[in-house]
Short mmCIF file of C-alpha atoms in Angstrom, two decimals:
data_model
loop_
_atom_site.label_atom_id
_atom_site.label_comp_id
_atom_site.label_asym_id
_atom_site.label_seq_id
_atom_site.Cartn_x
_atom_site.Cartn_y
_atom_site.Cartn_z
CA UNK Z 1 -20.42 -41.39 9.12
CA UNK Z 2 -20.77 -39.00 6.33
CA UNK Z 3 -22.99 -36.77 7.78
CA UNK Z 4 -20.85 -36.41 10.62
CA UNK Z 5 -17.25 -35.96 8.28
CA UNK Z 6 -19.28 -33.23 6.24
CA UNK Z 7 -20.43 -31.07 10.24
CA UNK Z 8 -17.06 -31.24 10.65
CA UNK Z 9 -15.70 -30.17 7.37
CA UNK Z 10 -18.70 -27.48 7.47
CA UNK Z 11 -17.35 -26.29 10.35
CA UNK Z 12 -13.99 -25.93 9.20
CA UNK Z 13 -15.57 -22.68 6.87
CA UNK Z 14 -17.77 -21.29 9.86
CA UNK Z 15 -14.27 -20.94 11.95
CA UNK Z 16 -12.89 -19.55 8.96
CA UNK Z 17 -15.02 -17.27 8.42
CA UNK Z 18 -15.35 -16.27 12.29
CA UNK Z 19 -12.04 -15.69 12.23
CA UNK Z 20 -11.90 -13.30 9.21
CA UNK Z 21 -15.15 -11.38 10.57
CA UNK Z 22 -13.56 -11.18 14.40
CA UNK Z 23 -10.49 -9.60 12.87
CA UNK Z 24 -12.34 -6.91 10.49
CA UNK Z 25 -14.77 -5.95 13.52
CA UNK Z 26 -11.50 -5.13 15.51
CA UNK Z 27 -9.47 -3.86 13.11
CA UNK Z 28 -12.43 -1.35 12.41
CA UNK Z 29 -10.18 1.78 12.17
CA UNK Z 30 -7.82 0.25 9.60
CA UNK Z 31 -10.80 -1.17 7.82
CA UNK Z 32 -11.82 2.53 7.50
CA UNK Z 33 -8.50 3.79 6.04
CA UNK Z 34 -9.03 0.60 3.48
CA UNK Z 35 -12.30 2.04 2.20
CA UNK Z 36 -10.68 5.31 2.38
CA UNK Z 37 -7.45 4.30 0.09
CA UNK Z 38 -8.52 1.13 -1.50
CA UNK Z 39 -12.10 1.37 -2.54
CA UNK Z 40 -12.03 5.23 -3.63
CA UNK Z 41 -9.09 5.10 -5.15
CA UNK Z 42 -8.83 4.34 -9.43
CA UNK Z 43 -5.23 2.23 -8.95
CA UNK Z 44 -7.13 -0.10 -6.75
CA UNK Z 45 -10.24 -0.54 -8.48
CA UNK Z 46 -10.17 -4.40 -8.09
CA UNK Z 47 -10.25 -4.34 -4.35
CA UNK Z 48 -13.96 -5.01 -4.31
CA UNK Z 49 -13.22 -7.97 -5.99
CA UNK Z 50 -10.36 -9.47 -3.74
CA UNK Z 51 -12.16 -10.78 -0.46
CA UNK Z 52 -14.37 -12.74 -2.90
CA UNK Z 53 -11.35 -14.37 -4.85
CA UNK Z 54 -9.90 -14.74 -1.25
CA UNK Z 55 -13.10 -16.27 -0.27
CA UNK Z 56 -13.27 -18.39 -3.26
CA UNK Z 57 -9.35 -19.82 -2.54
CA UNK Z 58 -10.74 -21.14 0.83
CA UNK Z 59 -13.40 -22.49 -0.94
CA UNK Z 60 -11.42 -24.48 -3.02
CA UNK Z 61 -9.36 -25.89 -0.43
CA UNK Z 62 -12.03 -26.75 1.37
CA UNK Z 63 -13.10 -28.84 -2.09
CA UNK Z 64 -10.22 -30.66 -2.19
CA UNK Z 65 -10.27 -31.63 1.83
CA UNK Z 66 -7.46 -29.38 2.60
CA UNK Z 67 -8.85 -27.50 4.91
CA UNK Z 68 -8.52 -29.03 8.17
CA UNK Z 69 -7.98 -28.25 11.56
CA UNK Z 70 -4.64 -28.55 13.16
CA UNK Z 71 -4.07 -31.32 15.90
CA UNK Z 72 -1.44 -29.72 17.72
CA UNK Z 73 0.01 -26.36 18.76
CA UNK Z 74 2.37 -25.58 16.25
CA UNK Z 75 4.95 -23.04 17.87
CA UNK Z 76 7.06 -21.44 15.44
CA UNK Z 77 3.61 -20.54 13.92
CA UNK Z 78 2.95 -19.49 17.38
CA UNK Z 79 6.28 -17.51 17.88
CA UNK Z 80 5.89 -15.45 14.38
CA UNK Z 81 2.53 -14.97 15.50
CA UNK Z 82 3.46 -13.07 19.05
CA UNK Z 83 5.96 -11.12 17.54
CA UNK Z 84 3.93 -9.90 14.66
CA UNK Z 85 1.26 -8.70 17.31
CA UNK Z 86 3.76 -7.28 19.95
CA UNK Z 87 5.35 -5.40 16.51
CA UNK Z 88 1.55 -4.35 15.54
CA UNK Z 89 1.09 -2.63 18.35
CA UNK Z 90 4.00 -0.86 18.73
CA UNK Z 91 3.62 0.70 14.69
CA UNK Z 92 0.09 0.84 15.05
CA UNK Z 93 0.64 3.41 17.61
CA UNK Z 94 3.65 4.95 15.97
CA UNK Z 95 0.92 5.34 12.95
CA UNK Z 96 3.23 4.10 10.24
CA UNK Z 97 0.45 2.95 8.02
CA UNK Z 98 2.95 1.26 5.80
CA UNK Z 99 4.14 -1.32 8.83
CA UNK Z 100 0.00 -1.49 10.20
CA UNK Z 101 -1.51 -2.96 6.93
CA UNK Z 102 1.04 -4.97 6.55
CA UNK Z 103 1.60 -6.31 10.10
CA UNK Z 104 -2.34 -6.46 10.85
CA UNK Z 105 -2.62 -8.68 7.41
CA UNK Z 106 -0.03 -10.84 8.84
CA UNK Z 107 -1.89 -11.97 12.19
CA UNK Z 108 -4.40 -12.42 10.83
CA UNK Z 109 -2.83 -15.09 8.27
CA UNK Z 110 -0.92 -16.50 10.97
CA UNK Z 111 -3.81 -16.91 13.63
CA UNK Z 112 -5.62 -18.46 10.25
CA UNK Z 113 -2.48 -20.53 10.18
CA UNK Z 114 -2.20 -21.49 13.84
CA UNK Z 115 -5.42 -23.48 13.57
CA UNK Z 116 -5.44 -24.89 10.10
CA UNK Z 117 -3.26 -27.56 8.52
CA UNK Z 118 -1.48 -27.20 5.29
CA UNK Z 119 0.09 -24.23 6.53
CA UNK Z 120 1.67 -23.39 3.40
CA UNK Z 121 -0.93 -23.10 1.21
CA UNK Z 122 -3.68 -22.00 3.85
CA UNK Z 123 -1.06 -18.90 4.44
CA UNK Z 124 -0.59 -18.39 1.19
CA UNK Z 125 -4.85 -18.05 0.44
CA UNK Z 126 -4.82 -15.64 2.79
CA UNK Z 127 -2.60 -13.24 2.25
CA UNK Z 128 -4.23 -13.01 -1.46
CA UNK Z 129 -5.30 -10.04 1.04
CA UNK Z 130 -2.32 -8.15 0.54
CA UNK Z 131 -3.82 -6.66 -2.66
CA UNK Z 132 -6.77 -5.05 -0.87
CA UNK Z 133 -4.27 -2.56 1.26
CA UNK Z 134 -2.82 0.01 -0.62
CA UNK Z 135 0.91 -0.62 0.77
CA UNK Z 136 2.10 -0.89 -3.41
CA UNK Z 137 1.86 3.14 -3.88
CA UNK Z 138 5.83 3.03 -2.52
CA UNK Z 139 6.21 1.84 -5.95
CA UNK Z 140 4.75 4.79 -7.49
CA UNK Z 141 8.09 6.35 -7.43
CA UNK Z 142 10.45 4.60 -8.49
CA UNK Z 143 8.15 2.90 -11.52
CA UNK Z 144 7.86 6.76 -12.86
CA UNK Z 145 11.67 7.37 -12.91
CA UNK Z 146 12.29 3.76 -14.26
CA UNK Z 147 9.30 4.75 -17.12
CA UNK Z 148 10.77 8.40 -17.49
CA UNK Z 149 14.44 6.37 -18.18
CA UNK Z 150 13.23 4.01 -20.55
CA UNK Z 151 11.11 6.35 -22.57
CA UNK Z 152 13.85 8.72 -23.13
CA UNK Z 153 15.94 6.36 -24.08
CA UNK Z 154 13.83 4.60 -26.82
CA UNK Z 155 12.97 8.26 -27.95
CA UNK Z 156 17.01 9.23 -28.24
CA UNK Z 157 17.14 6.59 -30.76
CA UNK Z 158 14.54 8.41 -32.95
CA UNK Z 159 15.40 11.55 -35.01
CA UNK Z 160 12.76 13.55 -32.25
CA UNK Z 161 14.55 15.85 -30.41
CA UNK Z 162 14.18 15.74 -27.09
CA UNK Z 163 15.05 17.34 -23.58
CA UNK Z 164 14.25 15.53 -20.29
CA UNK Z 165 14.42 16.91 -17.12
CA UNK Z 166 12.43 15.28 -13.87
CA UNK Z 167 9.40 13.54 -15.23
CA UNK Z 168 9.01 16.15 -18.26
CA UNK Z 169 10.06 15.09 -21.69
CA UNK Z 170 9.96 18.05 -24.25
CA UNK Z 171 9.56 17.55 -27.67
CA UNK Z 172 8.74 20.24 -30.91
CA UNK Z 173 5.33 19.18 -30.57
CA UNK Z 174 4.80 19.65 -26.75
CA UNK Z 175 6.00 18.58 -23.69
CA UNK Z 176 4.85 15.47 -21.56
CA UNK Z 177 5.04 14.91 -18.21
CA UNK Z 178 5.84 11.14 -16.55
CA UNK Z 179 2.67 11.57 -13.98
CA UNK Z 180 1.72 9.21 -11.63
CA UNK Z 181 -0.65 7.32 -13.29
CA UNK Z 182 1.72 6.49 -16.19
CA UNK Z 183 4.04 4.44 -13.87
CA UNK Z 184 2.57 1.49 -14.33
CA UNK Z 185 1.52 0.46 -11.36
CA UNK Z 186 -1.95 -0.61 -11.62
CA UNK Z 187 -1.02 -2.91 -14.58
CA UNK Z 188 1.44 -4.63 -12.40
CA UNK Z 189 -1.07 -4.94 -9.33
CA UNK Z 190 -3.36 -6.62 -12.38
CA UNK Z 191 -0.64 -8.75 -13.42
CA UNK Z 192 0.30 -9.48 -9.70
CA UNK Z 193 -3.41 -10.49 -8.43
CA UNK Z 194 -3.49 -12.79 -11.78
CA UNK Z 195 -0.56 -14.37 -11.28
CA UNK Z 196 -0.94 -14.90 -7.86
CA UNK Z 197 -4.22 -16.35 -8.34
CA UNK Z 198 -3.33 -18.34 -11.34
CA UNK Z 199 -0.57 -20.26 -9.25
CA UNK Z 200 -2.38 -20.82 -6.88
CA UNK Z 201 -4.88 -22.85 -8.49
CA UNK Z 202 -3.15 -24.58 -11.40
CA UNK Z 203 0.64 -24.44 -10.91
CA UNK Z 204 2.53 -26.85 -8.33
CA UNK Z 205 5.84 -26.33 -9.72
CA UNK Z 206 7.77 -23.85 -7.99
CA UNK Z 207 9.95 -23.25 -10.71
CA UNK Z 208 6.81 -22.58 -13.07
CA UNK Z 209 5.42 -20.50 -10.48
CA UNK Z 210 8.84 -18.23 -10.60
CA UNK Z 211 8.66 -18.21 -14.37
CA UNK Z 212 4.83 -16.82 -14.75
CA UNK Z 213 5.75 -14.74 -11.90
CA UNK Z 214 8.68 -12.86 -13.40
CA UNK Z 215 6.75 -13.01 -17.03
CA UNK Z 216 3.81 -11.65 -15.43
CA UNK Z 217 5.60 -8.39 -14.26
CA UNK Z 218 7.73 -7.78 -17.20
CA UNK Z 219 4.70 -7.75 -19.51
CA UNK Z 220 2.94 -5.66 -17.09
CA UNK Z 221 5.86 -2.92 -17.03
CA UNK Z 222 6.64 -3.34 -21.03
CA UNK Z 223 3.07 -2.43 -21.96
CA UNK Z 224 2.86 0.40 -19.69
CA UNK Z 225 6.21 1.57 -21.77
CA UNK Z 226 4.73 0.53 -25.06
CA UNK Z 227 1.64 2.89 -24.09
CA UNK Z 228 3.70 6.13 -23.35
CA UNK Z 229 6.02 5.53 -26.08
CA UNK Z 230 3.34 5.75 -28.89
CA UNK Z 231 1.53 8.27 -26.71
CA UNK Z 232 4.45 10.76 -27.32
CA UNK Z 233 5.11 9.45 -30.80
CA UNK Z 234 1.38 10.41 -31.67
CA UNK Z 235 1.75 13.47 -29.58
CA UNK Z 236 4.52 14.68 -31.79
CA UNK Z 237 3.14 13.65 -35.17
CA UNK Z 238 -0.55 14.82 -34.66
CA UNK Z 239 0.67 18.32 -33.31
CA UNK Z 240 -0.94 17.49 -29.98
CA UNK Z 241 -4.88 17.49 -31.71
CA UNK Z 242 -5.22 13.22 -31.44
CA UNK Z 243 -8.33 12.33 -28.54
CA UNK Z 244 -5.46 10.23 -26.98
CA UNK Z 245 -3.92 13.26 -25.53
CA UNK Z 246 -6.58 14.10 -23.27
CA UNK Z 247 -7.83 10.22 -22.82
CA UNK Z 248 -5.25 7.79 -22.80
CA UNK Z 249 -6.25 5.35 -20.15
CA UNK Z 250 -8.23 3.26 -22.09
CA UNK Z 251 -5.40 2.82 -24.64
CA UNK Z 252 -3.64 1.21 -22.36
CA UNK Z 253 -5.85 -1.00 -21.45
CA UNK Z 254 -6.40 -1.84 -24.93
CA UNK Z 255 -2.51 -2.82 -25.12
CA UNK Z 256 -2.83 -4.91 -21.96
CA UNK Z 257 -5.44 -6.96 -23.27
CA UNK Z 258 -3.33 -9.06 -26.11
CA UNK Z 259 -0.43 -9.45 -23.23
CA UNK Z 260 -3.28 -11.00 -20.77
CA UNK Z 261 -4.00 -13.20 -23.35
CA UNK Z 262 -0.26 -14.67 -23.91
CA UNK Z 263 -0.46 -14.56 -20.49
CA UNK Z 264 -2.43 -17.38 -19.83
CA UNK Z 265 -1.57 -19.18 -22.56
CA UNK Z 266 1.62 -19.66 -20.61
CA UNK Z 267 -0.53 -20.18 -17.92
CA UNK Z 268 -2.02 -23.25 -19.57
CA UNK Z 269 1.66 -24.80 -20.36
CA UNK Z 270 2.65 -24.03 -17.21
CA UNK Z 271 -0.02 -25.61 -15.18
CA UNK Z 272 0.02 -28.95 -13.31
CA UNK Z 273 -1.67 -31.63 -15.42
CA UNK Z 274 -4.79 -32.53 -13.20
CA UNK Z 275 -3.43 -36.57 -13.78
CA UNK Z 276 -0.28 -35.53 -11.91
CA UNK Z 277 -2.33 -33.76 -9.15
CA UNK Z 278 -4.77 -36.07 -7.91
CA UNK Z 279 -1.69 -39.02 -8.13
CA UNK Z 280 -0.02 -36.40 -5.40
CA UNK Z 281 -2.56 -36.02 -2.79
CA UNK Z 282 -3.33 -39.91 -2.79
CA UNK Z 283 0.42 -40.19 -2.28
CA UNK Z 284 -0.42 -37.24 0.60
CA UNK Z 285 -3.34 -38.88 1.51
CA UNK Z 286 -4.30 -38.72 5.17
CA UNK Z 287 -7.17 -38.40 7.70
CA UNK Z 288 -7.06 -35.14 8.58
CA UNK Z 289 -10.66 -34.20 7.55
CA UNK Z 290 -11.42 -36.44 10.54
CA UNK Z 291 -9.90 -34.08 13.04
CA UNK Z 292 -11.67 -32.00 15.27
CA UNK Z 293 -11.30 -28.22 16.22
CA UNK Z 294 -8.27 -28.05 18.58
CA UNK Z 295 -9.21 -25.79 21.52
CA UNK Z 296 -5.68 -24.83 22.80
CA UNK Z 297 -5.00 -23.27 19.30
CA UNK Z 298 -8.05 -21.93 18.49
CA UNK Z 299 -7.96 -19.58 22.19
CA UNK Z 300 -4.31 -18.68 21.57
CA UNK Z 301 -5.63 -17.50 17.99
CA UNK Z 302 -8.56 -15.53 19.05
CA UNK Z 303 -6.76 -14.20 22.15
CA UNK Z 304 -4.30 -12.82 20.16
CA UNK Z 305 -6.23 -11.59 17.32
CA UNK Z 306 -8.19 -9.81 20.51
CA UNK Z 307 -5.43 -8.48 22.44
CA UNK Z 308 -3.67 -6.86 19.11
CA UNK Z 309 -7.03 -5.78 17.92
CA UNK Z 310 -6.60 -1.73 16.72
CA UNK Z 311 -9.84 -0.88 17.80
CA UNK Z 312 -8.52 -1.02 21.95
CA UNK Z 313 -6.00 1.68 20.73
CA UNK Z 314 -8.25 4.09 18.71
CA UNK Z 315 -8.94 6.42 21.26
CA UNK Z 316 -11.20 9.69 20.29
CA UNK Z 317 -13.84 10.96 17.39
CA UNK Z 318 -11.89 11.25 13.77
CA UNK Z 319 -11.06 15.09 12.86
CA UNK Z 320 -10.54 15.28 9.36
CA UNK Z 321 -9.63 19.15 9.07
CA UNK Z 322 -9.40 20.20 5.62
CA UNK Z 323 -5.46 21.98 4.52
CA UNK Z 324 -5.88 26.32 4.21
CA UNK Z 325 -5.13 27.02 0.71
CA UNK Z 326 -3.94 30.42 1.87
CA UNK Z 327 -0.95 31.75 0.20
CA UNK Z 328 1.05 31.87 3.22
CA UNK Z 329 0.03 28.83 5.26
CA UNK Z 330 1.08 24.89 4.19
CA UNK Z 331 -0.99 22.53 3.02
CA UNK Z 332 -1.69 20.62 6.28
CA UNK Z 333 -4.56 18.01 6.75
CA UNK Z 334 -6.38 16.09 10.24
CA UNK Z 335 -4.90 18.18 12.99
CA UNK Z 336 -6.54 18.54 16.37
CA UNK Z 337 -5.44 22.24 17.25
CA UNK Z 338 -3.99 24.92 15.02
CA UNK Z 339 -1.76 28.09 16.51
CA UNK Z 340 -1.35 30.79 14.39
CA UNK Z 341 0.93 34.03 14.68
CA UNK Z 342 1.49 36.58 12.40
CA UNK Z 343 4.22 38.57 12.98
CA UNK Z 344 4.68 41.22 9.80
CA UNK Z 345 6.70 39.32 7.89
CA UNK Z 346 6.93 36.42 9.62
CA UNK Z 347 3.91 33.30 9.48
CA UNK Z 348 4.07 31.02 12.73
CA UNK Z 349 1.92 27.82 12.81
CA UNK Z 350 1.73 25.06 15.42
CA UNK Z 351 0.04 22.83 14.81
CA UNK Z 352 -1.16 19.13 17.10
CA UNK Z 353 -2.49 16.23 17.24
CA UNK Z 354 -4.77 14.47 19.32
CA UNK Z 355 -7.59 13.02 17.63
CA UNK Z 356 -8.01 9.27 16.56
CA UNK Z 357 -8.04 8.79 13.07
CA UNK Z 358 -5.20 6.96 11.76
CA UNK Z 359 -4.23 10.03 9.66
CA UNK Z 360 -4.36 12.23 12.47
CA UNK Z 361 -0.86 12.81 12.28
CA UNK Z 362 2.03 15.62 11.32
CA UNK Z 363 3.47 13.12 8.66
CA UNK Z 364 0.55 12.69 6.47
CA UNK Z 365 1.27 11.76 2.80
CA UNK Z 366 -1.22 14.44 1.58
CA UNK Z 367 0.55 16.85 3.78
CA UNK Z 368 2.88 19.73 2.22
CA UNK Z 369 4.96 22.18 3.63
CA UNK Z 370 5.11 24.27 0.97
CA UNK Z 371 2.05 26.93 0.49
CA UNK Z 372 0.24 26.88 -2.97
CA UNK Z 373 1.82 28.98 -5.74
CA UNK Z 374 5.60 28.87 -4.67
CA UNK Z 375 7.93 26.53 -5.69
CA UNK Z 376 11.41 25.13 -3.85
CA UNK Z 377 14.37 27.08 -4.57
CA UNK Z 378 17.23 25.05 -1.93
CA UNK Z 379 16.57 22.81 0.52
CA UNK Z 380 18.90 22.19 3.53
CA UNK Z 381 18.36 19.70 6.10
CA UNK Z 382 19.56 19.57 9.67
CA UNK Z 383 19.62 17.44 12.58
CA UNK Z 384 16.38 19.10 14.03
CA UNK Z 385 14.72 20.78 11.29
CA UNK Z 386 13.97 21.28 7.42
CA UNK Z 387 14.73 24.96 5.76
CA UNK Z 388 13.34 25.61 2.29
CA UNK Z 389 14.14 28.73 0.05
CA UNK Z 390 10.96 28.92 -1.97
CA UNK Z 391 9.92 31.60 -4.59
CA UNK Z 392 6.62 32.76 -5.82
CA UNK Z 393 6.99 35.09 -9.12
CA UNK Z 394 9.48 37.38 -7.58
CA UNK Z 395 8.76 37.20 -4.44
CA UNK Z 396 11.41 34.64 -1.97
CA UNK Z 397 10.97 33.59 1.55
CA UNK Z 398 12.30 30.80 3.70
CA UNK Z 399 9.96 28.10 5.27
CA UNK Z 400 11.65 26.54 8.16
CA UNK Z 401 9.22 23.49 10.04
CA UNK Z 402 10.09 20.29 12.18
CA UNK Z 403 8.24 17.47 13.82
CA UNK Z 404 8.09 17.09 17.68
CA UNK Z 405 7.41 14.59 19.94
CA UNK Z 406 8.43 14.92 23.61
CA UNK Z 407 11.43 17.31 23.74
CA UNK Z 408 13.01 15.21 20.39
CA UNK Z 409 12.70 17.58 17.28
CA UNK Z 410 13.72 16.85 13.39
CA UNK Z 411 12.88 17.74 9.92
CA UNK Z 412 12.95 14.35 8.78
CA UNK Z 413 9.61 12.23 8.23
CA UNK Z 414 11.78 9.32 8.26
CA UNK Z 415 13.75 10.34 11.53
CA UNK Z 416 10.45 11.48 13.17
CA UNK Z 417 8.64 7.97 12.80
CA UNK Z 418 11.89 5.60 14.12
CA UNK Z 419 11.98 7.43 16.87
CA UNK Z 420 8.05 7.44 17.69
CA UNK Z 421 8.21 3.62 17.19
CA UNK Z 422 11.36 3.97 19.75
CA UNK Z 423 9.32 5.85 22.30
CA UNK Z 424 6.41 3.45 21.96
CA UNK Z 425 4.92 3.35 25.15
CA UNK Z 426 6.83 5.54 26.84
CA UNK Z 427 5.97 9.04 24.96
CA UNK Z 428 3.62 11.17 27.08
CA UNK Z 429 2.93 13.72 24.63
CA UNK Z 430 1.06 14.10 21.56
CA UNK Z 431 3.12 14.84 18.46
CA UNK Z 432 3.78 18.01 16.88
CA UNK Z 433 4.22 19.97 13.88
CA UNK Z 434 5.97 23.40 13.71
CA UNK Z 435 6.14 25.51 10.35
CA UNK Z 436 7.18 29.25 9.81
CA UNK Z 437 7.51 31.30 6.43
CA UNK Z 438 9.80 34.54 7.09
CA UNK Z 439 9.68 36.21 4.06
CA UNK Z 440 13.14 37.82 2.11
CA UNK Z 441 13.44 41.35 0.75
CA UNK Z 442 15.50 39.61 -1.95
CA UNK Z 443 16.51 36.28 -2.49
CA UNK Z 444 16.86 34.75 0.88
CA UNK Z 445 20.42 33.36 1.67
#
């Protein structure tokens, strides 16, 4: 009898893992754009360490009998699950890779779910996923203004003078700019993926959860502040000549350190006593680990995972054009076709799209519509296109460029992808991109 209980529990990993492998085969064009933005890129150095911690989650449910399969349909799992496939397919096509990543992470959990029991926590293990796709560079953003803000203001109550204006803060010494890479965010991805993982394993309460949660990002965001802070400060009092101005990622790193280590020593007085644990699941107790595979919702699972698969709507070889870094063209990446006209002083470019990389596309993040060396003077946007006054030394000339789809026309990224996900499937026509630079005798009005 326990030979036959551990084949079955066995098995209960080899449809696991099935699953999981079935789902990255078919998904192999979004799997490429992970390598491409997850692996390669510094801010998500851990992601070659999250599908073994994900790996290692199942693993532990599996340890504690909690992974079992399902003996019934369940079908508001079942619902969720159609519409997050119907809704993959539709952004998937619309090649919003915010919506894809997120969506295709979310079938897969909820086919995972579909055939499991202890939903909950079976869900929860696997969308410890979520910090492989790089859907957290939105925060970029709004981390560096909130950064920028509370820099400045700690620095106004110094006797430093100071001027800020965008990301810049100007001091005597120098001025420093708010980049990127000082908003914070790959502390707080560290600080999420510990947490995450942390409650997980050792906290039950949901209150404790909440409360190593919320102390988890606030230490993450107050070191990152800490670290530019005393960057400036030994900016301004070592005249600019300290290593730290040139290397200062390791510093922070360095400060992030002690806070891990208060970190889970809150951890540790947050945690479920194991006492309290084990009296729980003999209270839970049941004899699930005796069920068998249940047919009905392993097909719907593996149908769906199928049917909503990217790989049926990758259509094409990849054509990863590199952007001109001519003077008078943008900065435009992964087009199919490229018409150029150039009319004295005016610069016409169309360009289209019809290959099948995911990035393929007129809105790009890497994309700019402004040629290298000139900077923005006004912008003004309309209904169906984007004009820009930009200048370059003395010279001034007026870029004017909209997306296309159909005969529907904007200058607005945002505009352009709602209404590609409200075409979806009835657009005929590739999209488009159209860009002109007219250039001014003076400054263009």
């Amino acid at each position: 009898m326990n030979d036959t209980n551990n084949k079955k529990s066995l098995n209960t990993l080899f449809v696991l893992a099935l699953i999981h492998v079935l789902w990255l085969l078919l998904n192999w064009p979004i799997m490429q754009t992970l390598v491409r933005y997850s692996f390669d890129d510094g801010t998500y150095s851990h992601a070659f360490l999250i599908p073994i911690i994900t790996a290692y989650l199942f693993y532990v449910l599996w340890q504690e009998g909690k992974l079992t399969f399902s003996e019934k349909i369940n079908y508001p799992i079942l619902v969720l699950l159609a519409i997050s496939a119907l809704s993959f397919i539709q952004v998937y096509s619309a090649q919003i890779s915010l919506l894809y990543w997120t969506l295709s992470l979310g079938v897969l959990a909820l086919s995972t779910t579909l055939i499991f029991n202890n939903r909950l926590i079976v869900f929860a293990a696997c969308c410890y996923l979520v910090f492989l796709f790089p859907i957290w560079n939105g925060l970029t953003t709004p981390l560096q203004q909130l950064s920028t803000w509370v820099s400045s203001f700690v620095l106004s109550l110094t006797s430093i003078p100071i001027y800020v204006e965008g990301a810049f803060i100007s001091l005597p010494a120098g001025k420093f700019e708010i980049a990127n890479g000082c908003s914070g965010l790959r502390y707080l991805l560290v600080s999420l993926a510990i947490s995450y993982l942390y409650t997980f394993l050792y906290i039950k309460s949901v209150k404790n959860s909440v409360t190593f949660l919320i102390f988890a990002i606030l230490g993450a965001l107050i070191t990152n502040w800490i670290r530019i802070i005393l960057l400036i400060l030994i900016g301004q009092y070592t005249e600019m000549q300290s290593p730290l101005m040139t290397d200062h990622n390791n510093f922070g790193w360095f400060l992030y350190l002690p806070f891990l280590i208060v970190l889970f020593f809150l951890g540790n007085r947050l945690s479920t006593p194991q006492n309290q644990e084990s009296c729980d699941e003999v209270n839970d107790g049941n004899n699930d680990s005796k069920a068998s595979l249940h047919l009905p919702s392993t097909i719907i699972a593996t149908m769906v995972l199928t049917l909503s698969a990217s790989f049926w709507f990758s259509f094409g070889k990849a054509e990863m054009v590199e952007a001109s870094e001519s003077l008078y063209e943008p900065k435009i990446f992964n087009y199919s076709g490229k018409q150029k006209n150039n009319d004295g002083d005016t610069v016409s470019i169309h360009y289209s799209y019809q290959c099948g990389d995911l990035d393929c596309k007129p809105t790009f993040h890497e994309n700019n519509l402004v040629p290298n060396g000139w900077r923005i003077v006004s912008t003004d946007r309309y209904n169906d296109k984007l004009e820009l006054v930009v200048r370059n030394r003395n010279q001034y000339a007026k870029v004017t460029a909209w997306y296309q789809l159909d005969q529907y026309r904007t200058g607005k990224a945002s505009a352009f992808k709602l209404q590609r996900l409200k075409q979806f499937p009835f657009s005929r026509q590739e999209p488009e991109l159209h860009w002109q630079l007219q250039k001014c005798p003076k400054q263009c009005k």
